[in-house]
PDB file of C-alpha atoms in Angstrom:
ATOM      1  CA  MET A 243     121.678 129.289  77.041  1.00 52.00           C
ATOM      2  CA  GLY A 244     121.566 126.869  74.136  1.00 61.00           C
ATOM      3  CA  ASN A 245     121.180 123.280  75.114  1.00 74.00           C
ATOM      4  CA  GLN A 246     124.614 122.185  73.922  1.00 81.00           C
ATOM      5  CA  MET A 247     126.235 125.126  75.672  1.00 80.00           C
ATOM      6  CA  THR A 248     124.447 124.204  78.905  1.00 78.00           C
ATOM      7  CA  GLU A 249     125.551 120.585  78.656  1.00 80.00           C
ATOM      8  CA  MET A 250     129.162 121.477  77.912  1.00 84.00           C
ATOM      9  CA  LEU A 251     129.337 124.057  80.659  1.00 83.00           C
ATOM     10  CA  LYS A 252     128.132 121.597  83.267  1.00 81.00           C
ATOM     11  CA  GLY A 253     131.481 119.965  83.767  1.00 85.00           C
ATOM     12  CA  THR A 254     133.475 123.164  83.667  1.00 91.00           C
ATOM     13  CA  LEU A 255     131.392 125.591  85.691  1.00 91.00           C
ATOM     14  CA  VAL A 256     132.988 124.642  89.004  1.00 92.00           C
ATOM     15  CA  GLY A 257     136.388 125.447  87.500  1.00 95.00           C
ATOM     16  CA  ILE A 258     135.062 128.685  86.040  1.00 94.00           C
ATOM     17  CA  VAL A 259     133.708 129.784  89.412  1.00 94.00           C
ATOM     18  CA  LEU A 260     136.950 128.826  91.192  1.00 96.00           C
ATOM     19  CA  ALA A 261     138.892 130.810  88.584  1.00 95.00           C
ATOM     20  CA  THR A 262     136.619 133.790  89.166  1.00 94.00           C
ATOM     21  CA  LEU A 263     137.328 133.603  92.897  1.00 95.00           C
ATOM     22  CA  ALA A 264     141.084 133.281  92.362  1.00 93.00           C
ATOM     23  CA  GLY A 265     141.359 137.018  91.727  1.00 87.00           C
ATOM     24  CA  ARG A 266     139.495 138.159  94.799  1.00 90.00           C
ATOM     25  CA  PRO A 267     136.753 136.995  97.158  1.00 94.00           C
ATOM     26  CA  ALA A 268     133.151 137.661  96.174  1.00 93.00           C
ATOM     27  CA  TYR A 269     129.579 136.978  97.171  1.00 90.00           C
ATOM     28  CA  GLY A 270     127.133 135.009  95.047  1.00 87.00           C
ATOM     29  CA  TYR A 271     125.593 137.756  92.984  1.00 88.00           C
ATOM     30  CA  GLU A 272     128.964 139.395  92.263  1.00 91.00           C
ATOM     31  CA  ILE A 273     130.198 136.129  90.788  1.00 93.00           C
ATOM     32  CA  THR A 274     127.119 135.780  88.585  1.00 92.00           C
ATOM     33  CA  ALA A 275     127.432 139.399  87.484  1.00 92.00           C
ATOM     34  CA  ARG A 276     131.139 139.024  86.623  1.00 92.00           C
ATOM     35  CA  LEU A 277     130.484 135.908  84.575  1.00 92.00           C
ATOM     36  CA  ARG A 278     127.590 137.563  82.759  1.00 91.00           C
ATOM     37  CA  GLU A 279     129.875 140.462  81.861  1.00 92.00           C
ATOM     38  CA  GLN A 280     132.325 137.948  80.452  1.00 90.00           C
ATOM     39  CA  GLY A 281     129.703 136.594  78.062  1.00 89.00           C
ATOM     40  CA  PHE A 282     127.889 133.925  80.067  1.00 88.00           C
ATOM     41  CA  THR A 283     124.799 136.028  79.552  1.00 85.00           C
ATOM     42  CA  ASP A 284     122.194 133.356  80.258  1.00 82.00           C
ATOM     43  CA  LEU A 285     123.743 132.160  83.481  1.00 86.00           C
ATOM     44  CA  VAL A 286     121.156 132.277  86.265  1.00 87.00           C
ATOM     45  CA  GLU A 287     121.994 133.298  89.794  1.00 89.00           C
ATOM     46  CA  GLY A 288     120.629 130.076  91.256  1.00 88.00           C
ATOM     47  CA  THR A 289     123.047 127.949  89.240  1.00 88.00           C
ATOM     48  CA  VAL A 290     125.982 129.826  90.690  1.00 91.00           C
ATOM     49  CA  TYR A 291     124.450 129.615  94.147  1.00 90.00           C
ATOM     50  CA  ALA A 292     124.037 125.844  93.881  1.00 88.00           C
ATOM     51  CA  LEU A 293     127.663 125.584  92.760  1.00 91.00           C
ATOM     52  CA  LEU A 294     128.856 127.710  95.660  1.00 92.00           C
ATOM     53  CA  VAL A 295     127.021 125.410  98.040  1.00 89.00           C
ATOM     54  CA  ARG A 296     128.804 122.488  96.415  1.00 89.00           C
ATOM     55  CA  ILE A 297     132.292 123.979  96.568  1.00 93.00           C
ATOM     56  CA  GLU A 298     131.670 125.033 100.159  1.00 92.00           C
ATOM     57  CA  GLN A 299     130.632 121.468 101.062  1.00 88.00           C
ATOM     58  CA  LYS A 300     133.774 120.172  99.360  1.00 90.00           C
ATOM     59  CA  GLY A 301     135.953 122.572 101.327  1.00 93.00           C
ATOM     60  CA  PHE A 302     137.353 124.573  98.380  1.00 96.00           C
ATOM     61  CA  VAL A 303     136.377 127.949  99.811  1.00 96.00           C
ATOM     62  CA  ASP A 304     136.352 129.811 103.079  1.00 95.00           C
ATOM     63  CA  VAL A 305     133.143 131.623 103.889  1.00 94.00           C
ATOM     64  CA  GLU A 306     132.834 134.888 105.736  1.00 93.00           C
ATOM     65  CA  LYS A 307     129.536 136.532 106.630  1.00 91.00           C
ATOM     66  CA  VAL A 308     129.643 140.217 105.832  1.00 89.00           C
ATOM     67  CA  PRO A 309     126.842 142.591 106.923  1.00 88.00           C
ATOM     68  CA  SER A 310     124.761 143.920 104.036  1.00 83.00           C
ATOM     69  CA  GLU A 311     122.896 147.196 103.761  1.00 83.00           C
ATOM     70  CA  LYS A 312     119.580 145.327 103.784  1.00 81.00           C
ATOM     71  CA  GLY A 313     118.628 141.885 104.971  1.00 78.00           C
ATOM     72  CA  PRO A 314     120.792 139.124 106.429  1.00 80.00           C
ATOM     73  CA  PRO A 315     124.596 139.160 106.045  1.00 85.00           C
ATOM     74  CA  ARG A 316     126.012 138.108 102.702  1.00 88.00           C
ATOM     75  CA  LYS A 317     128.269 135.090 102.437  1.00 90.00           C
ATOM     76  CA  VAL A 318     131.592 136.077 100.916  1.00 94.00           C
ATOM     77  CA  TYR A 319     133.550 133.217  99.383  1.00 95.00           C
ATOM     78  CA  SER A 320     137.328 133.126  99.122  1.00 96.00           C
ATOM     79  CA  LEU A 321     139.474 130.433  97.581  1.00 95.00           C
ATOM     80  CA  ASN A 322     141.528 128.472 100.136  1.00 96.00           C
ATOM     81  CA  ALA A 323     144.574 126.225  99.638  1.00 96.00           C
ATOM     82  CA  GLN A 324     142.427 123.216  98.768  1.00 96.00           C
ATOM     83  CA  GLY A 325     140.491 125.307  96.269  1.00 96.00           C
ATOM     84  CA  ARG A 326     143.731 126.466  94.626  1.00 96.00           C
ATOM     85  CA  ASP A 327     144.849 122.854  94.228  1.00 97.00           C
ATOM     86  CA  GLN A 328     141.496 122.059  92.685  1.00 96.00           C
ATOM     87  CA  LEU A 329     141.794 125.034  90.330  1.00 97.00           C
ATOM     88  CA  ASN A 330     145.285 123.972  89.209  1.00 97.00           C
ATOM     89  CA  GLU A 331     143.941 120.499  88.545  1.00 97.00           C
ATOM     90  CA  PHE A 332     141.094 122.056  86.540  1.00 97.00           C
ATOM     91  CA  TRP A 333     143.527 124.028  84.346  1.00 97.00           C
ATOM     92  CA  ARG A 334     145.660 120.933  83.711  1.00 97.00           C
ATOM     93  CA  THR A 335     142.582 118.975  82.668  1.00 96.00           C
ATOM     94  CA  TRP A 336     141.262 121.841  80.593  1.00 96.00           C
ATOM     95  CA  THR A 337     144.548 122.295  78.724  1.00 96.00           C
ATOM     96  CA  PHE A 338     144.654 118.597  77.907  1.00 96.00           C
ATOM     97  CA  LEU A 339     141.037 118.568  76.714  1.00 94.00           C
ATOM     98  CA  SER A 340     141.240 121.711  74.633  1.00 94.00           C
ATOM     99  CA  GLU A 341     144.423 120.498  72.878  1.00 95.00           C
ATOM    100  CA  ARG A 342     142.799 117.169  72.006  1.00 95.00           C
ATOM    101  CA  ILE A 343     139.635 118.807  70.759  1.00 93.00           C
ATOM    102  CA  GLU A 344     141.573 121.352  68.721  1.00 94.00           C
ATOM    103  CA  GLN A 345     143.421 118.449  67.146  1.00 94.00           C
ATOM    104  CA  LEU A 346     140.124 116.807  66.200  1.00 93.00           C
ATOM    105  CA  GLN A 347     138.967 119.995  64.552  1.00 91.00           C
ATOM    106  CA  HIS A 348     142.223 120.593  62.619  1.00 88.00           C
ATOM    107  CA  PRO A 349     143.814 117.162  62.262  1.00 84.00           C
ATOM    108  CA  ASN A 350     146.167 118.272  59.460  1.00 78.00           C
ATOM    109  CA  ASP A 351     147.738 121.214  61.293  1.00 70.00           C
ATOM    110  CA  ASP A 352     149.231 118.965  63.850  1.00 55.00           C
ATOM    111  CA  HIS A 353     152.180 117.120  62.319  1.00 55.00           C
ATOM    112  CA  GLN A 354     154.569 118.531  64.880  1.00 55.00           C
ATOM    113  CA  HIS A 355     152.846 116.489  67.581  1.00 53.00           C
ATOM    114  CA  GLU A 356     153.244 113.207  65.743  1.00 51.00           C
ATOM    115  CA  GLY A 357     155.452 110.808  67.528  1.00 49.00           C
ATOM    116  CA  ALA A 358     155.521 113.072  70.541  1.00 45.00           C
TER     117      ALA A 358
ATOM    118  CA  MET B 261     110.448 107.108 102.636  1.00 55.00           C
ATOM    119  CA  ALA B 262     109.159 110.404 103.963  1.00 60.00           C
ATOM    120  CA  ALA B 263     108.644 108.752 107.329  1.00 60.00           C
ATOM    121  CA  LYS B 264     112.317 107.871 107.420  1.00 60.00           C
ATOM    122  CA  TRP B 265     113.372 111.467 106.881  1.00 65.00           C
ATOM    123  CA  ILE B 266     111.019 112.732 109.522  1.00 62.00           C
ATOM    124  CA  GLU B 267     112.405 110.101 111.841  1.00 57.00           C
ATOM    125  CA  ALA B 268     115.870 111.362 111.034  1.00 58.00           C
ATOM    126  CA  LEU B 269     114.695 114.847 111.876  1.00 58.00           C
ATOM    127  CA  THR B 270     113.003 113.908 115.103  1.00 59.00           C
ATOM    128  CA  GLY B 271     116.165 112.077 116.047  1.00 65.00           C
ATOM    129  CA  SER B 272     117.687 115.296 117.311  1.00 73.00           C
ATOM    130  CA  LEU B 273     115.875 118.100 119.045  1.00 79.00           C
ATOM    131  CA  GLU B 274     118.406 120.617 117.759  1.00 80.00           C
ATOM    132  CA  GLN B 275     117.775 119.530 114.172  1.00 81.00           C
ATOM    133  CA  LYS B 276     114.048 119.670 114.721  1.00 84.00           C
ATOM    134  CA  LYS B 277     114.315 123.229 115.998  1.00 88.00           C
ATOM    135  CA  GLN B 278     116.552 124.206 113.102  1.00 88.00           C
ATOM    136  CA  TYR B 279     114.137 122.634 110.630  1.00 89.00           C
ATOM    137  CA  LYS B 280     111.189 124.512 112.117  1.00 91.00           C
ATOM    138  CA  GLN B 281     113.078 127.802 112.034  1.00 93.00           C
ATOM    139  CA  ASP B 282     114.043 127.337 108.403  1.00 93.00           C
ATOM    140  CA  LYS B 283     110.497 126.383 107.452  1.00 94.00           C
ATOM    141  CA  ALA B 284     109.209 129.490 109.271  1.00 95.00           C
ATOM    142  CA  ARG B 285     111.676 131.681 107.343  1.00 95.00           C
ATOM    143  CA  ILE B 286     110.415 130.201 104.083  1.00 95.00           C
ATOM    144  CA  ASP B 287     106.764 130.694 105.083  1.00 96.00           C
ATOM    145  CA  ALA B 288     107.454 134.314 106.044  1.00 95.00           C
ATOM    146  CA  LEU B 289     108.762 135.245 102.572  1.00 95.00           C
ATOM    147  CA  PRO B 290     106.677 137.544 100.379  1.00 96.00           C
ATOM    148  CA  GLU B 291     105.059 136.173  97.221  1.00 95.00           C
ATOM    149  CA  PRO B 292     106.151 134.831  94.819  1.00 96.00           C
ATOM    150  CA  TYR B 293     109.180 133.706  96.811  1.00 96.00           C
ATOM    151  CA  THR B 294     107.292 131.763  99.473  1.00 96.00           C
ATOM    152  CA  ARG B 295     105.548 129.773  96.763  1.00 97.00           C
ATOM    153  CA  ALA B 296     108.785 129.065  94.903  1.00 97.00           C
ATOM    154  CA  ALA B 297     110.706 128.196  98.069  1.00 96.00           C
ATOM    155  CA  ASN B 298     107.961 125.920  99.387  1.00 96.00           C
ATOM    156  CA  ALA B 299     107.717 124.106  96.065  1.00 96.00           C
ATOM    157  CA  MET B 300     111.424 123.431  96.234  1.00 95.00           C
ATOM    158  CA  HIS B 301     111.249 122.470  99.889  1.00 94.00           C
ATOM    159  CA  ARG B 302     108.589 119.900  99.087  1.00 94.00           C
ATOM    160  CA  TYR B 303     110.521 118.518  96.148  1.00 93.00           C
ATOM    161  CA  LEU B 304     113.691 118.150  98.203  1.00 91.00           C
ATOM    162  CA  MET B 305     111.781 116.331 100.949  1.00 87.00           C
ATOM    163  CA  TYR B 306     110.487 113.779  98.464  1.00 84.00           C
ATOM    164  CA  ALA B 307     113.234 113.562  95.921  1.00 79.00           C
ATOM    165  CA  GLY B 308     116.344 114.955  97.608  1.00 71.00           C
ATOM    166  CA  GLY B 309     117.128 111.449  98.725  1.00 73.00           C
ATOM    167  CA  VAL B 310     118.955 112.627 101.812  1.00 75.00           C
ATOM    168  CA  THR B 311     118.369 110.426 104.818  1.00 71.00           C
ATOM    169  CA  ASP B 312     120.581 111.915 107.465  1.00 77.00           C
ATOM    170  CA  GLY B 313     119.187 114.704 109.583  1.00 78.00           C
ATOM    171  CA  ASP B 314     122.301 116.870 109.797  1.00 80.00           C
ATOM    172  CA  THR B 315     122.651 117.092 106.047  1.00 81.00           C
ATOM    173  CA  LEU B 316     118.947 117.703 105.617  1.00 84.00           C
ATOM    174  CA  SER B 317     119.006 120.580 108.101  1.00 87.00           C
ATOM    175  CA  THR B 318     122.021 122.178 106.421  1.00 87.00           C
ATOM    176  CA  MET B 319     120.264 121.857 103.080  1.00 89.00           C
ATOM    177  CA  PHE B 320     117.080 123.542 104.309  1.00 92.00           C
ATOM    178  CA  THR B 321     119.018 126.344 106.003  1.00 92.00           C
ATOM    179  CA  ASP B 322     120.787 127.025 102.714  1.00 91.00           C
ATOM    180  CA  LEU B 323     117.446 126.901 100.923  1.00 94.00           C
ATOM    181  CA  ALA B 324     116.040 129.533 103.301  1.00 94.00           C
ATOM    182  CA  ASP B 325     119.201 131.656 102.789  1.00 91.00           C
ATOM    183  CA  LEU B 326     118.838 131.419  99.021  1.00 92.00           C
ATOM    184  CA  TRP B 327     115.215 132.528  98.869  1.00 95.00           C
ATOM    185  CA  GLU B 328     115.511 135.157 101.575  1.00 93.00           C
ATOM    186  CA  ARG B 329     118.335 136.802  99.633  1.00 91.00           C
ATOM    187  CA  ALA B 330     116.353 136.537  96.396  1.00 92.00           C
ATOM    188  CA  ALA B 331     113.328 138.167  98.049  1.00 94.00           C
ATOM    189  CA  ILE B 332     115.397 141.053  99.445  1.00 92.00           C
ATOM    190  CA  ASP B 333     117.181 141.670  96.143  1.00 89.00           C
ATOM    191  CA  ARG B 334     113.905 141.160  94.226  1.00 92.00           C
ATOM    192  CA  THR B 335     115.673 138.669  91.963  1.00 92.00           C
ATOM    193  CA  PRO B 336     113.097 137.219  89.563  1.00 94.00           C
ATOM    194  CA  VAL B 337     112.224 133.588  90.338  1.00 95.00           C
ATOM    195  CA  ARG B 338     113.391 132.509  86.853  1.00 94.00           C
ATOM    196  CA  ASP B 339     116.796 134.027  87.522  1.00 91.00           C
ATOM    197  CA  ILE B 340     117.121 131.605  90.373  1.00 93.00           C
ATOM    198  CA  VAL B 341     115.708 128.376  88.996  1.00 93.00           C
ATOM    199  CA  GLY B 342     116.381 128.774  85.267  1.00 89.00           C
ATOM    200  CA  ASP B 343     114.334 126.997  82.588  1.00 88.00           C
ATOM    201  CA  ASP B 344     114.387 123.628  84.301  1.00 89.00           C
ATOM    202  CA  PRO B 345     113.450 123.794  87.990  1.00 93.00           C
ATOM    203  CA  VAL B 346     113.784 120.024  88.397  1.00 92.00           C
ATOM    204  CA  GLU B 347     117.340 120.088  87.221  1.00 89.00           C
ATOM    205  CA  PHE B 348     118.038 123.062  89.424  1.00 91.00           C
ATOM    206  CA  ALA B 349     116.640 121.270  92.492  1.00 92.00           C
ATOM    207  CA  GLU B 350     118.627 118.130  91.640  1.00 88.00           C
ATOM    208  CA  THR B 351     121.850 120.129  91.273  1.00 86.00           C
ATOM    209  CA  PHE B 352     121.146 121.865  94.547  1.00 88.00           C
ATOM    210  CA  ALA B 353     120.492 118.553  96.333  1.00 88.00           C
ATOM    211  CA  SER B 354     123.541 116.858  94.845  1.00 83.00           C
ATOM    212  CA  ALA B 355     125.810 119.351  96.595  1.00 82.00           C
ATOM    213  CA  TYR B 356     125.049 117.652  99.893  1.00 80.00           C
ATOM    214  CA  SER B 357     127.147 114.622 100.391  1.00 67.00           C
ATOM    215  CA  GLY B 358     125.260 113.185 103.331  1.00 66.00           C
ATOM    216  CA  LYS B 359     123.749 109.739 103.293  1.00 68.00           C
ATOM    217  CA  ARG B 360     121.244 109.216 100.528  1.00 71.00           C
ATOM    218  CA  TRP B 361     118.878 106.278 100.276  1.00 74.00           C
ATOM    219  CA  ILE B 362     120.287 105.471  96.846  1.00 78.00           C
ATOM    220  CA  ASP B 363     123.772 104.882  98.340  1.00 80.00           C
ATOM    221  CA  LYS B 364     122.777 101.394  99.487  1.00 85.00           C
ATOM    222  CA  GLU B 365     121.603 100.462  95.998  1.00 88.00           C
ATOM    223  CA  ARG B 366     124.749 101.946  94.463  1.00 88.00           C
ATOM    224  CA  ALA B 367     126.893  99.812  96.756  1.00 90.00           C
ATOM    225  CA  ARG B 368     124.811  96.764  95.832  1.00 93.00           C
ATOM    226  CA  LEU B 369     125.219  97.411  92.085  1.00 94.00           C
ATOM    227  CA  THR B 370     128.969  97.949  92.448  1.00 94.00           C
ATOM    228  CA  LYS B 371     129.353  94.737  94.424  1.00 94.00           C
ATOM    229  CA  ALA B 372     127.277  92.720  91.964  1.00 95.00           C
ATOM    230  CA  MET B 373     129.367  94.007  89.044  1.00 94.00           C
ATOM    231  CA  ASP B 374     132.611  93.277  90.894  1.00 93.00           C
ATOM    232  CA  GLU B 375     131.446  89.730  91.374  1.00 93.00           C
ATOM    233  CA  ALA B 376     130.159  89.367  87.816  1.00 93.00           C
ATOM    234  CA  SER B 377     133.370  90.726  86.291  1.00 92.00           C
ATOM    235  CA  GLY B 378     135.674  88.757  88.527  1.00 85.00           C
ATOM    236  CA  ALA B 379     137.126  91.760  90.333  1.00 74.00           C
ATOM    237  CA  ASP B 380     136.781  89.655  93.450  1.00 69.00           C
ATOM    238  CA  GLY B 381     139.072  87.060  91.857  1.00 63.00           C
ATOM    239  CA  LYS B 382     136.465  84.544  90.757  1.00 62.00           C
ATOM    240  CA  GLU B 383     134.520  85.493  87.631  1.00 63.00           C
ATOM    241  CA  ALA B 384     131.468  83.291  87.593  1.00 56.00           C
ATOM    242  CA  GLY B 385     131.493  82.167  83.945  1.00 57.00           C
ATOM    243  CA  ALA B 386     135.258  82.207  83.346  1.00 51.00           C
TER     244      ALA B 386
END
């Protein structure tokens, strides 16, 4: 991933992973694979793993160990109530940020917001 | 500093056992995973900055889980660590919110700045 992309993603990747889990529970590699399909092609599995460790430590997910065809059981992560709160907070923040940034890019299209 | 961590580990027999088990799992991995996992293990011991034994044991168990899974799935090492292994290890370590040696210095800096800026009600130069 380009350097700027990597830097910008850093602050949002937790939210992206929580959003991915909002649909249905998944294990680490599934999450990476889904995100890659959605265009995060250079995302490495370890990055997602490290994030999952973090959101588990913070209590945003419940973890269930599910037997796998080979090797030790896989950890399946599902969003819990605390994680949903965190995700809502992420979307609020994201909406605010993206509106501001859009405004910076197209300052003249935005008269309707003046005085708001 | 390493002595302190080992002390933290030897503090509890359960932690010591856990640590040994996790290290054994890492050593039992096939190449190149054992090399990659041990390199990370070493780095986390020195630079992870975690001083409490519980957190350290959880971290090493997760490390063993990570590399065991990678070995079974034959995930290439680069797909785990990315272009910058140091950053990867730092991100991994930062997930653990146990006591870190830097916490004391952070508290000291915060306190000094509170005093210097008058947040304690008496700015020195004001």
